[in-house]
Amino acid sequence: MSDDFHLEAVNENGNSVYIDASPDIGGTNKGMRPMQILLAALGGCSSIDIINILKKQKQELKDIKITVTGEREKDAVPSLYTEVHAHFKLYGKLDKDKAQKAVSLSVEKYCSVAKTLEATAKVTYSFEIIAA
């Protein structure tokens, strides 16, 4: 087995993320694939926005979990995302209208990753509040 595709990306602060290719081309599943990182970036970008907005609204957010899924072009190279959906689970004692506003502001206005993906994909979202 080879580690030819197992890569580490390091930013200027020394933080790193591991990247790998799929096993069918020789990867070893020791890192996320680049297109998976793009979906994770959407989740991270939106989460930061939502946390920030809810703090400003004096909401008691205890935790946030996001599932981001995407559909890519079939039989295309490059294979771009055509549909992306983010589902947010917001934990805490939250006002539903304020939570809705925070999520929509993030995905529709503030999140740079969502705006980047909108060039090729329909970006949709949903959320639920779970009392904590």
Tab-separated table of C-alpha atoms in Angstrom:
chain	number	residue	atom	x	y	z
A	1	MET	CA	0.000	0.000	0.000
A	2	SER	CA	1.254	3.464	-0.893
A	3	ASP	CA	0.869	6.845	0.800
A	4	ASP	CA	1.414	8.706	-2.492
A	5	PHE	CA	-1.888	10.594	-2.133
A	6	HIS	CA	-1.808	11.169	1.643
A	7	LEU	CA	-1.143	14.900	1.946
A	8	GLU	CA	-1.077	17.478	4.709
A	9	ALA	CA	-2.121	21.080	4.108
A	10	VAL	CA	-0.728	23.516	6.672
A	11	ASN	CA	-1.773	27.154	7.036
A	12	GLU	CA	0.328	30.102	8.213
A	13	ASN	CA	-0.611	29.370	11.853
A	14	GLY	CA	0.599	25.777	11.708
A	15	ASN	CA	-2.907	24.257	11.663
A	16	SER	CA	-3.265	21.272	9.398
A	17	VAL	CA	-5.759	19.082	7.617
A	18	TYR	CA	-5.069	15.737	5.978
A	19	ILE	CA	-6.104	15.063	2.404
A	20	ASP	CA	-6.197	11.737	0.571
A	21	ALA	CA	-7.529	10.217	-2.625
A	22	SER	CA	-10.079	7.452	-2.960
A	23	PRO	CA	-8.754	3.890	-2.674
A	24	ASP	CA	-9.803	3.064	-6.250
A	25	ILE	CA	-6.987	5.330	-7.529
A	26	GLY	CA	-4.465	4.442	-4.836
A	27	GLY	CA	-5.542	6.534	-1.857
A	28	THR	CA	-5.524	5.156	1.688
A	29	ASN	CA	-8.490	6.939	3.352
A	30	LYS	CA	-6.108	8.681	5.779
A	31	GLY	CA	-7.646	12.072	5.076
A	32	MET	CA	-10.641	13.808	3.594
A	33	ARG	CA	-10.979	14.069	-0.147
A	34	PRO	CA	-10.777	17.609	-1.526
A	35	MET	CA	-14.477	17.797	-2.454
A	36	GLN	CA	-15.398	16.549	1.037
A	37	ILE	CA	-13.319	19.381	2.472
A	38	LEU	CA	-15.360	21.821	0.408
A	39	LEU	CA	-18.588	20.580	2.020
A	40	ALA	CA	-16.948	20.662	5.458
A	41	ALA	CA	-15.849	24.234	4.748
A	42	LEU	CA	-19.465	25.190	4.076
A	43	GLY	CA	-20.487	23.676	7.410
A	44	GLY	CA	-17.680	25.444	9.255
A	45	CYS	CA	-18.238	28.796	7.573
A	46	SER	CA	-21.976	28.773	8.265
A	47	SER	CA	-21.503	27.549	11.819
A	48	ILE	CA	-19.198	30.439	12.645
A	49	ASP	CA	-21.756	32.891	11.222
A	50	ILE	CA	-24.676	31.292	13.063
A	51	ILE	CA	-22.846	31.173	16.399
A	52	ASN	CA	-21.854	34.818	16.011
A	53	ILE	CA	-25.362	35.963	15.058
A	54	LEU	CA	-27.051	34.005	17.861
A	55	LYS	CA	-24.587	35.419	20.418
A	56	LYS	CA	-25.469	38.933	19.278
A	57	GLN	CA	-29.152	38.025	19.659
A	58	LYS	CA	-28.458	36.839	23.229
A	59	GLN	CA	-29.587	33.318	22.392
A	60	GLU	CA	-28.427	30.327	24.456
A	61	LEU	CA	-26.840	28.080	21.836
A	62	LYS	CA	-25.268	25.073	23.561
A	63	ASP	CA	-24.096	23.134	20.501
A	64	ILE	CA	-24.431	23.016	16.743
A	65	LYS	CA	-24.127	20.024	14.426
A	66	ILE	CA	-24.274	20.241	10.658
A	67	THR	CA	-24.749	17.613	7.998
A	68	VAL	CA	-23.786	18.811	4.533
A	69	THR	CA	-24.538	16.688	1.488
A	70	GLY	CA	-23.891	17.313	-2.167
A	71	GLU	CA	-24.690	15.929	-5.597
A	72	ARG	CA	-22.033	16.163	-8.274
A	73	GLU	CA	-22.197	16.067	-12.044
A	74	LYS	CA	-22.248	12.527	-13.403
A	75	ASP	CA	-19.551	11.415	-15.829
A	76	ALA	CA	-17.956	14.867	-15.949
A	77	VAL	CA	-14.370	15.991	-15.460
A	78	PRO	CA	-14.193	18.114	-13.462
A	79	SER	CA	-17.267	16.889	-11.567
A	80	LEU	CA	-18.727	19.976	-9.909
A	81	TYR	CA	-21.439	20.131	-7.269
A	82	THR	CA	-24.875	20.796	-8.736
A	83	GLU	CA	-26.831	20.561	-5.471
A	84	VAL	CA	-25.692	21.108	-1.898
A	85	HIS	CA	-27.841	20.879	1.227
A	86	ALA	CA	-26.888	21.851	4.778
A	87	HIS	CA	-28.995	20.669	7.718
A	88	PHE	CA	-28.317	22.444	11.002
A	89	LYS	CA	-29.168	20.963	14.397
A	90	LEU	CA	-29.149	23.802	16.912
A	91	TYR	CA	-29.075	22.755	20.561
A	92	GLY	CA	-30.271	25.076	23.293
A	93	LYS	CA	-33.046	27.351	24.425
A	94	LEU	CA	-33.554	29.261	21.182
A	95	ASP	CA	-36.234	31.467	19.698
A	96	LYS	CA	-37.298	29.801	16.433
A	97	ASP	CA	-37.569	33.093	14.496
A	98	LYS	CA	-34.126	34.243	15.628
A	99	ALA	CA	-32.625	30.856	14.757
A	100	GLN	CA	-34.276	30.972	11.307
A	101	LYS	CA	-32.882	34.458	10.732
A	102	ALA	CA	-29.362	33.401	11.797
A	103	VAL	CA	-29.347	30.374	9.493
A	104	SER	CA	-30.771	32.227	6.506
A	105	LEU	CA	-28.420	35.211	6.931
A	106	SER	CA	-25.466	32.864	7.038
A	107	VAL	CA	-26.275	30.721	4.015
A	108	GLU	CA	-27.874	33.429	1.868
A	109	LYS	CA	-25.678	36.422	2.696
A	110	TYR	CA	-22.532	35.991	4.800
A	111	CYS	CA	-20.930	32.587	4.157
A	112	SER	CA	-18.261	32.971	1.474
A	113	VAL	CA	-18.156	29.218	0.855
A	114	ALA	CA	-21.907	29.107	0.162
A	115	LYS	CA	-21.521	32.029	-2.228
A	116	THR	CA	-18.664	30.253	-3.994
A	117	LEU	CA	-20.687	27.049	-4.367
A	118	GLU	CA	-23.673	28.980	-5.742
A	119	ALA	CA	-21.728	29.496	-8.971
A	120	THR	CA	-22.447	25.872	-9.954
A	121	ALA	CA	-24.813	24.440	-7.327
A	122	LYS	CA	-28.239	25.048	-5.908
A	123	VAL	CA	-27.485	25.579	-2.194
A	124	THR	CA	-30.350	24.774	0.169
A	125	TYR	CA	-30.623	24.474	3.942
A	126	SER	CA	-32.870	23.385	6.774
A	127	PHE	CA	-32.624	23.514	10.537
A	128	GLU	CA	-34.125	22.143	13.689
A	129	ILE	CA	-33.913	23.239	17.293
A	130	ILE	CA	-33.257	20.603	19.921
A	131	ALA	CA	-33.894	21.727	23.483
A	132	ALA	CA	-30.824	21.254	25.621
